[in-house]
Coordinates of C-alpha atoms in Angstrom, one line a residue:
X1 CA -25.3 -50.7 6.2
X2 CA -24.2 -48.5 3.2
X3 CA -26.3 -49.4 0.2
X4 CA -24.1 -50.9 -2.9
X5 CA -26.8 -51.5 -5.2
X6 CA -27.6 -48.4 -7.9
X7 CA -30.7 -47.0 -7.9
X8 CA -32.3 -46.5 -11.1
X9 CA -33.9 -43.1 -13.2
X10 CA -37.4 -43.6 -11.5
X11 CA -35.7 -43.2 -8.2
X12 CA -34.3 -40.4 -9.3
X13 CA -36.9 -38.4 -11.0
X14 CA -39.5 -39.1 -8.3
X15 CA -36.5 -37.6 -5.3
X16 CA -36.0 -34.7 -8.0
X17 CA -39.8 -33.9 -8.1
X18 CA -40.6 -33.9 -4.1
X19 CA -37.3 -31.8 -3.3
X20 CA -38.6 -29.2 -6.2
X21 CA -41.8 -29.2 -4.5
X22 CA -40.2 -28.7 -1.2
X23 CA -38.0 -25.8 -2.7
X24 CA -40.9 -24.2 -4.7
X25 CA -43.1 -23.7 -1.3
X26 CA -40.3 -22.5 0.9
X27 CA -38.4 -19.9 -1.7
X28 CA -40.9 -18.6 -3.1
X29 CA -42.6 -16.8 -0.1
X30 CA -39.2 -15.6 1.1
X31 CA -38.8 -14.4 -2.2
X32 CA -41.6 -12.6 -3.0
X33 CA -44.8 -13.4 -1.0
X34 CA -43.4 -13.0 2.4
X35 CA -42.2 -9.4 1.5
X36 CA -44.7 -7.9 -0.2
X37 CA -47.3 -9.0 2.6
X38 CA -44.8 -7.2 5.1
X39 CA -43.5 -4.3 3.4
X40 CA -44.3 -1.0 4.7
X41 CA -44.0 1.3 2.1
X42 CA -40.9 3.9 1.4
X43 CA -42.0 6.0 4.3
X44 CA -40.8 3.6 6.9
X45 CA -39.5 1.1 4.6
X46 CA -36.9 -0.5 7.1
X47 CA -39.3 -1.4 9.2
X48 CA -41.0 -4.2 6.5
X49 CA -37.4 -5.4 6.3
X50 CA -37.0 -6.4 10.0
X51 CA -40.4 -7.8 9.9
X52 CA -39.5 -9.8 7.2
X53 CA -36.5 -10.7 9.1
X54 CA -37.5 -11.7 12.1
X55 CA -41.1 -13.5 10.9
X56 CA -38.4 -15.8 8.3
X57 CA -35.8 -16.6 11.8
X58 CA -38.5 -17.5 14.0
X59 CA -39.5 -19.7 10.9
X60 CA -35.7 -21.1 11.4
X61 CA -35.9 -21.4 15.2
X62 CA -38.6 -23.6 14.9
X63 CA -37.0 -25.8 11.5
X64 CA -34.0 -26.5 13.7
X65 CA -35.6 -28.4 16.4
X66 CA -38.6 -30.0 14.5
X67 CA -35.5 -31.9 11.4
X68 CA -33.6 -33.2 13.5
X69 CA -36.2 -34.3 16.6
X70 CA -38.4 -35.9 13.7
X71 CA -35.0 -37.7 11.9
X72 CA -34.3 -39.1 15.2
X73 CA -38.1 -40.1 15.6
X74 CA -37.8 -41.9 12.2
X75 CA -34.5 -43.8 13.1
X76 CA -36.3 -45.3 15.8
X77 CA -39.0 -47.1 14.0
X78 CA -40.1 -50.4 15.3
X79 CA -38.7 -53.4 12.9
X80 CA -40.8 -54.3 10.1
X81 CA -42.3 -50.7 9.6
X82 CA -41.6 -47.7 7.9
X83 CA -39.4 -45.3 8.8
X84 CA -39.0 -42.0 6.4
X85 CA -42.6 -42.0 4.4
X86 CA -45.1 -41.2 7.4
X87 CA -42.7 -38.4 8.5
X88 CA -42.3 -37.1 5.2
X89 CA -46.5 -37.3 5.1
X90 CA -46.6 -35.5 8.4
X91 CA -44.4 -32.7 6.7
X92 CA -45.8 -32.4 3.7
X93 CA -49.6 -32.0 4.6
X94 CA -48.7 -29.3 7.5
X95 CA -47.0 -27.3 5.1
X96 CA -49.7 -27.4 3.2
X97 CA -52.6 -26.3 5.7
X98 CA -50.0 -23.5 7.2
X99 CA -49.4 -22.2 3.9
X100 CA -53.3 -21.8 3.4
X101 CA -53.2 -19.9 7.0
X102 CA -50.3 -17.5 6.0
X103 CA -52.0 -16.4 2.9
X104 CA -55.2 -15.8 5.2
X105 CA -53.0 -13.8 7.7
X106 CA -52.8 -10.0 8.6
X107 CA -50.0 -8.4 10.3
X108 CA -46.4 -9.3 11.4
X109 CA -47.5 -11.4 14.0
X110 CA -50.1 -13.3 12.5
X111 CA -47.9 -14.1 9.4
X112 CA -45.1 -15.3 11.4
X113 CA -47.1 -17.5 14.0
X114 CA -48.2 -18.9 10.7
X115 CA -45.1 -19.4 8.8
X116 CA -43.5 -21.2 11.7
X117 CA -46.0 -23.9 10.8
X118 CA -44.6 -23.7 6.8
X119 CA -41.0 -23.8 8.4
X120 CA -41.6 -27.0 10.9
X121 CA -43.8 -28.7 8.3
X122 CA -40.9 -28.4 5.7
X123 CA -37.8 -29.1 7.9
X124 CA -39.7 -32.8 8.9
X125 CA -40.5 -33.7 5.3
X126 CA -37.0 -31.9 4.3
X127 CA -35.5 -34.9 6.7
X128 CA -37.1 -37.5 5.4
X129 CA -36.7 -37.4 1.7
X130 CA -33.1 -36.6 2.8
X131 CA -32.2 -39.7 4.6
X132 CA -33.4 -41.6 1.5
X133 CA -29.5 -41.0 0.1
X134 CA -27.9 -42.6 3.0
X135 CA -30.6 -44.9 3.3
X136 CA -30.9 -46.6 -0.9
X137 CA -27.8 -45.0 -2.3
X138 CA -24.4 -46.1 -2.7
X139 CA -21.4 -43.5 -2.4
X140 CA -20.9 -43.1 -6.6
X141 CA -25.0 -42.0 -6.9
X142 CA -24.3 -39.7 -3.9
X143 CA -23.5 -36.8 -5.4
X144 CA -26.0 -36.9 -8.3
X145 CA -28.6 -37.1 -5.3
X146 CA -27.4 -34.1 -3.9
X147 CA -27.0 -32.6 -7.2
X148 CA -31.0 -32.8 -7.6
X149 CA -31.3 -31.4 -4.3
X150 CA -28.9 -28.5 -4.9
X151 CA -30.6 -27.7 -9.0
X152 CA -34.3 -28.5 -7.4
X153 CA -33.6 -25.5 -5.4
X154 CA -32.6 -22.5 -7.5
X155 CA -35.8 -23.8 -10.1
X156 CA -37.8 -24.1 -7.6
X157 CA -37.6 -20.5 -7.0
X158 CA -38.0 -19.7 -10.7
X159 CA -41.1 -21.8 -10.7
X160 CA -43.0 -20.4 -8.3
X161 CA -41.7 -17.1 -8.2
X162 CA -42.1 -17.0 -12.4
X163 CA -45.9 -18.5 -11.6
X164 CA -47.3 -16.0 -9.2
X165 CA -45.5 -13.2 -11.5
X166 CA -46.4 -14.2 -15.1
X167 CA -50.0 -14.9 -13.7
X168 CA -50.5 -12.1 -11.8
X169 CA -51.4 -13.6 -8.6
X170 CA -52.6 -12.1 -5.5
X171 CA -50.9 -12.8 -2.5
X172 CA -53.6 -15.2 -1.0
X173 CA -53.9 -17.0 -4.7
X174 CA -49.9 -17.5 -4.6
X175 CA -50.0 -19.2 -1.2
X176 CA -53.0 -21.6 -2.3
X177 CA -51.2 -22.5 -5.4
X178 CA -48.1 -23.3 -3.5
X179 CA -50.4 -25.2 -1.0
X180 CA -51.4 -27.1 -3.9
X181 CA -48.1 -27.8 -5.3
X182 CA -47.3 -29.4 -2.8
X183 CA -49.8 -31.5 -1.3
X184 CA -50.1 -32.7 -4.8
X185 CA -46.4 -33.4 -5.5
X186 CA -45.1 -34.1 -2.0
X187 CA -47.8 -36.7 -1.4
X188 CA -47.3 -38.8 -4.9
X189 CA -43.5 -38.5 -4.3
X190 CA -43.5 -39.8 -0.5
X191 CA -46.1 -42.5 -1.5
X192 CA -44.2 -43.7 -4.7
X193 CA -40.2 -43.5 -3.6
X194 CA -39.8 -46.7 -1.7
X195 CA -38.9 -47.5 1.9
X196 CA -37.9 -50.6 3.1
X197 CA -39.1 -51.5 6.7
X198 CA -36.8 -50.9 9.2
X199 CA -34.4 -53.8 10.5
X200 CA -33.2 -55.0 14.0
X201 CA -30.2 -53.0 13.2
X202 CA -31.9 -49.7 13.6
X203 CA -32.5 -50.0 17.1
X204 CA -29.8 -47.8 18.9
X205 CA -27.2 -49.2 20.8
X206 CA -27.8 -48.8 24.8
X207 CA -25.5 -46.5 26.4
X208 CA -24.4 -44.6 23.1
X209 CA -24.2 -40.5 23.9
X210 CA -26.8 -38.1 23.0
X211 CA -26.1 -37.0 19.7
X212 CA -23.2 -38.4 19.5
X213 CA -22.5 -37.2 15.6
X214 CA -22.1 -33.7 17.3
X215 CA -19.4 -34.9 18.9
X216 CA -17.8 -36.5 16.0
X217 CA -15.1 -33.9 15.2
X218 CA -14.9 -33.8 11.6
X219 CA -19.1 -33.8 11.1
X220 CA -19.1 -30.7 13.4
X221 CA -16.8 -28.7 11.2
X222 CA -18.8 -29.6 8.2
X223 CA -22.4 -28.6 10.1
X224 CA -20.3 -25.5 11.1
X225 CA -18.7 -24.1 7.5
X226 CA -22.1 -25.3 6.2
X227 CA -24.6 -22.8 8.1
X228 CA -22.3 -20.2 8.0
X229 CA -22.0 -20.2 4.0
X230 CA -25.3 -20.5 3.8
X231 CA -26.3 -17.5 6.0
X232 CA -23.7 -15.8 3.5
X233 CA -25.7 -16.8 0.9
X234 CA -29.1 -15.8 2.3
X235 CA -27.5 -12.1 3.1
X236 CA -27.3 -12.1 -0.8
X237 CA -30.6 -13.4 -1.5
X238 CA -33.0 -13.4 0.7
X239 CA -33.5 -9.6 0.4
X240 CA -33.2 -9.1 -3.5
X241 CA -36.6 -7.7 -3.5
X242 CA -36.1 -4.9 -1.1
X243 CA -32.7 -4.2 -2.4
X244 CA -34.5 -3.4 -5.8
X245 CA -37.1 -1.6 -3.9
X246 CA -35.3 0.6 -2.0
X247 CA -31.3 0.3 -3.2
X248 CA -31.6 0.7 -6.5
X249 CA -35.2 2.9 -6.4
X250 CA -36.8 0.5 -8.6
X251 CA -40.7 1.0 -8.7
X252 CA -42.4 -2.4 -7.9
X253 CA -43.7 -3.5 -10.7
X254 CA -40.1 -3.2 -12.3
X255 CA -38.5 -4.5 -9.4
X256 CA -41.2 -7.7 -9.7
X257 CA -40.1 -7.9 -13.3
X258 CA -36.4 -7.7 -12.5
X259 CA -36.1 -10.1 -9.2
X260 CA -37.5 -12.7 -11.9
X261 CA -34.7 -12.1 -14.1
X262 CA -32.0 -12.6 -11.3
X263 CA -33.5 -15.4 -10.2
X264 CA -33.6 -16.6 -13.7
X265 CA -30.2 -16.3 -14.3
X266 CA -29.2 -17.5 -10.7
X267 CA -31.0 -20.6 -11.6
X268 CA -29.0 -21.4 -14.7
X269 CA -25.7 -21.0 -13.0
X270 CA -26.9 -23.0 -9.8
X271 CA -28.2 -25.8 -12.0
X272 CA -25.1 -26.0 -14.1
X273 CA -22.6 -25.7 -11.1
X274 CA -25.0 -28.6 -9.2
X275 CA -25.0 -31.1 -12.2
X276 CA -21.0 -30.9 -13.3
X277 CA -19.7 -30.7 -9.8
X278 CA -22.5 -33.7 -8.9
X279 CA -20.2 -35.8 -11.3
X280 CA -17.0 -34.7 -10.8
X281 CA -17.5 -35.2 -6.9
X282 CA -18.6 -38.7 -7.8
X283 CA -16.2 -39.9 -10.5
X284 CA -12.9 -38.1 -7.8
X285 CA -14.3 -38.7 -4.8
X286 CA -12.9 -35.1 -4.0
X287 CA -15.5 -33.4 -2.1
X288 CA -14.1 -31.2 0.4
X289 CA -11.4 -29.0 -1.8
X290 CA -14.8 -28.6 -4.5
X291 CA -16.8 -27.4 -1.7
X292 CA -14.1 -24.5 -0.3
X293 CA -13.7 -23.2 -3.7
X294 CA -17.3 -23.0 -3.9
X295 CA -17.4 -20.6 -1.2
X296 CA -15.0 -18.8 -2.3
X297 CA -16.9 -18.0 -5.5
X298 CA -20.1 -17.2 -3.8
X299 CA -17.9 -14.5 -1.5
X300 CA -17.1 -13.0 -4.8
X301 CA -20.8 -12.1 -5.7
X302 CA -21.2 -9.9 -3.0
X303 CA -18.0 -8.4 -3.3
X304 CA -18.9 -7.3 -6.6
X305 CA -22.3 -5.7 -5.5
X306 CA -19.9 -3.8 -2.8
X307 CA -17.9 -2.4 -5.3
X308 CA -20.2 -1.8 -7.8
X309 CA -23.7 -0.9 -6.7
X310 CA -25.6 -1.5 -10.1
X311 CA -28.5 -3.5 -11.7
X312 CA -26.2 -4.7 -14.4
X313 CA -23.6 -5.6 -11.7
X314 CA -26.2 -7.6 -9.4
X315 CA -26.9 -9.5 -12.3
X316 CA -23.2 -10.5 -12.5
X317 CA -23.2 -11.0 -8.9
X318 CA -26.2 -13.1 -9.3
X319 CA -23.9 -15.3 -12.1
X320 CA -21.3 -15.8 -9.4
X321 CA -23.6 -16.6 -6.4
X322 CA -25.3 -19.1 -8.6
X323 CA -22.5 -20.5 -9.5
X324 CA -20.8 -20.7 -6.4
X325 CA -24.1 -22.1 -4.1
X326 CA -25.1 -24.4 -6.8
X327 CA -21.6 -26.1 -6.6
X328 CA -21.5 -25.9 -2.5
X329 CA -24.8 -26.9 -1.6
X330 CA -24.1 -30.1 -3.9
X331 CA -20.8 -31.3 -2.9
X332 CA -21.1 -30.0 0.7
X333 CA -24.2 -32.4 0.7
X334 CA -22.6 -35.0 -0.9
X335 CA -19.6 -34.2 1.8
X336 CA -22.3 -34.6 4.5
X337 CA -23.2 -37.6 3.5
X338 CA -20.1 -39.5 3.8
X339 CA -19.3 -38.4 7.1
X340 CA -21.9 -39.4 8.3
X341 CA -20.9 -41.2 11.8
X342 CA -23.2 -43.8 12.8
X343 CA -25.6 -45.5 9.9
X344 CA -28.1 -45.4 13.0
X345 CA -29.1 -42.2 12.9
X346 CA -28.7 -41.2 9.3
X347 CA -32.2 -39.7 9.7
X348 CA -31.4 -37.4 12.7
X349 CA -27.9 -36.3 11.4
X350 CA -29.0 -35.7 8.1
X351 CA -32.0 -33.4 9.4
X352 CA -29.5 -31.5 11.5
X353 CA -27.3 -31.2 8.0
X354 CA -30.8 -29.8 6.3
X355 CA -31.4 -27.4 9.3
X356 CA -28.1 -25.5 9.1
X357 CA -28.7 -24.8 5.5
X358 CA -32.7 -24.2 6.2
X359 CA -31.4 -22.2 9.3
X360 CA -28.7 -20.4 7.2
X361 CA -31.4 -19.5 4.3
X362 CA -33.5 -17.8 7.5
X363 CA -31.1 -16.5 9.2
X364 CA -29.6 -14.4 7.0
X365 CA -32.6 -12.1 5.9
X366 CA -32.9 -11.6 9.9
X367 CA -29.3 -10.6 10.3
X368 CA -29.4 -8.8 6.5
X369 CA -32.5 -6.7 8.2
X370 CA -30.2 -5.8 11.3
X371 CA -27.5 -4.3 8.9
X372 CA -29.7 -2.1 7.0
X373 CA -31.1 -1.0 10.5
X374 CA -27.5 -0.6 11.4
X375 CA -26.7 1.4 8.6
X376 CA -29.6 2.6 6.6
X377 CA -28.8 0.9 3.2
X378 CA -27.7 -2.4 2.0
X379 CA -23.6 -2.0 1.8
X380 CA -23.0 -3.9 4.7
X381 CA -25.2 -6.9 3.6
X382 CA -23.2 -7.6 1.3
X383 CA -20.1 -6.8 2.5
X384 CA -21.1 -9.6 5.0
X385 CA -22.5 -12.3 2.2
X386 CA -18.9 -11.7 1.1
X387 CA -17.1 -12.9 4.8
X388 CA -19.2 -14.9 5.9
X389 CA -19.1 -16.9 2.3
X390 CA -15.2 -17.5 3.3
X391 CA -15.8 -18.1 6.7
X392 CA -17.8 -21.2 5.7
X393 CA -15.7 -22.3 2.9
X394 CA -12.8 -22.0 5.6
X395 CA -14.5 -24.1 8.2
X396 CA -15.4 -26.5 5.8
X397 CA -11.9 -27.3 5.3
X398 CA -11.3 -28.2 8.6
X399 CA -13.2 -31.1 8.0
X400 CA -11.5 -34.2 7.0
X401 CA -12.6 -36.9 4.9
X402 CA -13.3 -40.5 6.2
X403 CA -10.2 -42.5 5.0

């Protein structure tokens, strides 16, 4: 049943803190640590970038089956017990360990074997803490929710990005301080949000379809327009640090210096987009035309790197895309949430709703990798952020509200 009593600031505060754990671990090895373990030098410098690539959509691969399969595990608790905390537990601590292992590993191969362990470890706990909205919220908290999820994301970069720079940590010390963060964080947080035993009402109906939401017209389009934007936005992101490298020339220890400034002001403009568009989605209840535009303004960002090929323009660009994600990946969540078709399995569909952006924000460094294969330089990346940005705001469109 939808949940019609508000939750109160503890709630919130403690869902806040385990999602900016959550963020902080994943981003900040695709941001930094993952390429400078993988990068190959000027020499053969394209080379590191399909590594990255590929090691970060095998990492996706894997996060698309292991949200949803462990959602679906979740909705099927037994009555009386809980459903979301031992998952979220189970995600949470293998993140942990596999982050120690890919600060320990050598090699392409090594590294990604390892990272697929980061990637499953925080798609389960990613669809735990998730389910929690449909689960103990009602629709007007909705989009604050998702507005912490959306915010917790662009600081979690900063944080652990802006840590293992203004420290000056070694690769292997930035993947134990991650591990750290969050077997701390994630463990209080899962322990401390509550989670009412599951009721006779959870147990599925006999003889309802296979993932039935997937056949639910409306949720489809929404899963759809919401991986593609987001493998838009990974095409703009996710290879930052190369781009500084090798587009722009920048030596490394200027490009380190200047990825933390984009990322800084990224942040701002994703946390201010998340938090007004959280409460103007709640107080209008007008979801879907918030999210398209949102797409559209992330599709400018790399429209204006196209144009403009210039530090001072990718920090614009890096403005727009902020403001643009931050405002889609909190109303399109919010968006999610409400079309939700069967309160049964708000775990599973939920999951599959993380994995498309999880699988989007992997995705897109593996296909960013193929352009600059295709074409020696990074042009076409973001020609392509730029596309597939509409493409997603497009498809979201399609999707019709619940009356």
């Amino acid at each position: 049943m939808t949940a019609t009593t508000r939750v109160g600031a503890r709630w919130m505060i403690l869902f806040t803190l385990a999602w900016l754990a959550l963020w902080t671990v994943q981003l900040t090895p695709v941001q930094l640590l993952l390429p400078e373990q993988l990068d190959t030098g000027h020499d053969d410098w394209i080379r590191g970038v399909v590594s990255s690539g590929l090691v970060l959509g095998i990492g996706g691969l894997a996060g698309i089956v292991a949200g949803p399969l462990s959602g679906a595990l979740s909705d099927r608790a037994g009555e009386g017990r809980s459903r979301r905390r031992p998952w979220a537990l189970i995600g949470v601590w293998l993140t942990a360990v596999c982050l120690v292992l890919t600060g320990f590993a050598e090699g392409p191969w090594a590294v990604g074997a390892a990272w697929v362990g980061v990637s499953v470890g925080i798609a389960v706990a990613s669809a735990s803490f998730t389910a929690l909205i449909a689960d103990q919220l009602p629709p007007s908290q909705r989009g604050a929710a998702s507005s912490a999820v959306g915010s917790s994301q662009a600081v979690g970069i900063v944080l652990g990005v802006g840590l293992v720079v203004l420290l000056g940590l070694a690769v292997l010390e930035g993947y134990l301080m991650l591990a750290g963060i969050i077997a701390v964080i994630g463990t209080a947080t899962a322990l401390m949000l509550p989670d009412p035993p599951a009721e006779k009402i959870d147990v599925p109906k006999a003889g309802r379809p296979r993932l039935a939401s997937l056949r639910d017209r409306d949720f489809a389009w929404m899963l759809s327009g919401r991986l593609v934007a987001n493998i838009g936005n990974a095409l703009g992101t996710g290879l930052f640090l190369f781009f500084l490298w090798h587009g722009l020339g920048q030596p490394k220890d200027v490009a380190q210096d200047n990825l933390l400034l984009l990322i800084v002001v990224y942040t701002v403009f994703v946390v201010a987009a998340s938090v007004v568009t959280g409460i103007v989605s709640d107080r209008t209840g007008r979801r879907r035309g918030l999210t398209v535009v949102a797409a559209f303004v992330q599709a400018a960002s790399g429209l204006a790197i196209v144009l403009v090929p210039t530090f001072e323009m990718t920090m614009v660009a890096a403005a727009l895309m902020g403001v643009g994600y931050g405002a889609f990946s909190t109303v399109g969540l919010a968006f999610a949430t409400d079309l939700l078709p069967d309160e049964q399995d708000h775990a599973r569909d939920l999951g599959i709703v993380n994995v498309t952006a999880a699988l989007g924000q992997l995705i897109g460094p593996m296909l960013g990798a193929a352009f600059v294969a295709l074409v020696g330089g990074f042009w076409l990346v973001w020609a392509a952020a730029a596309v597939l940005s509409v493409a997603g705001g497009l498809l979201t469109g399609v999707a019709r509200p619940r009356p």
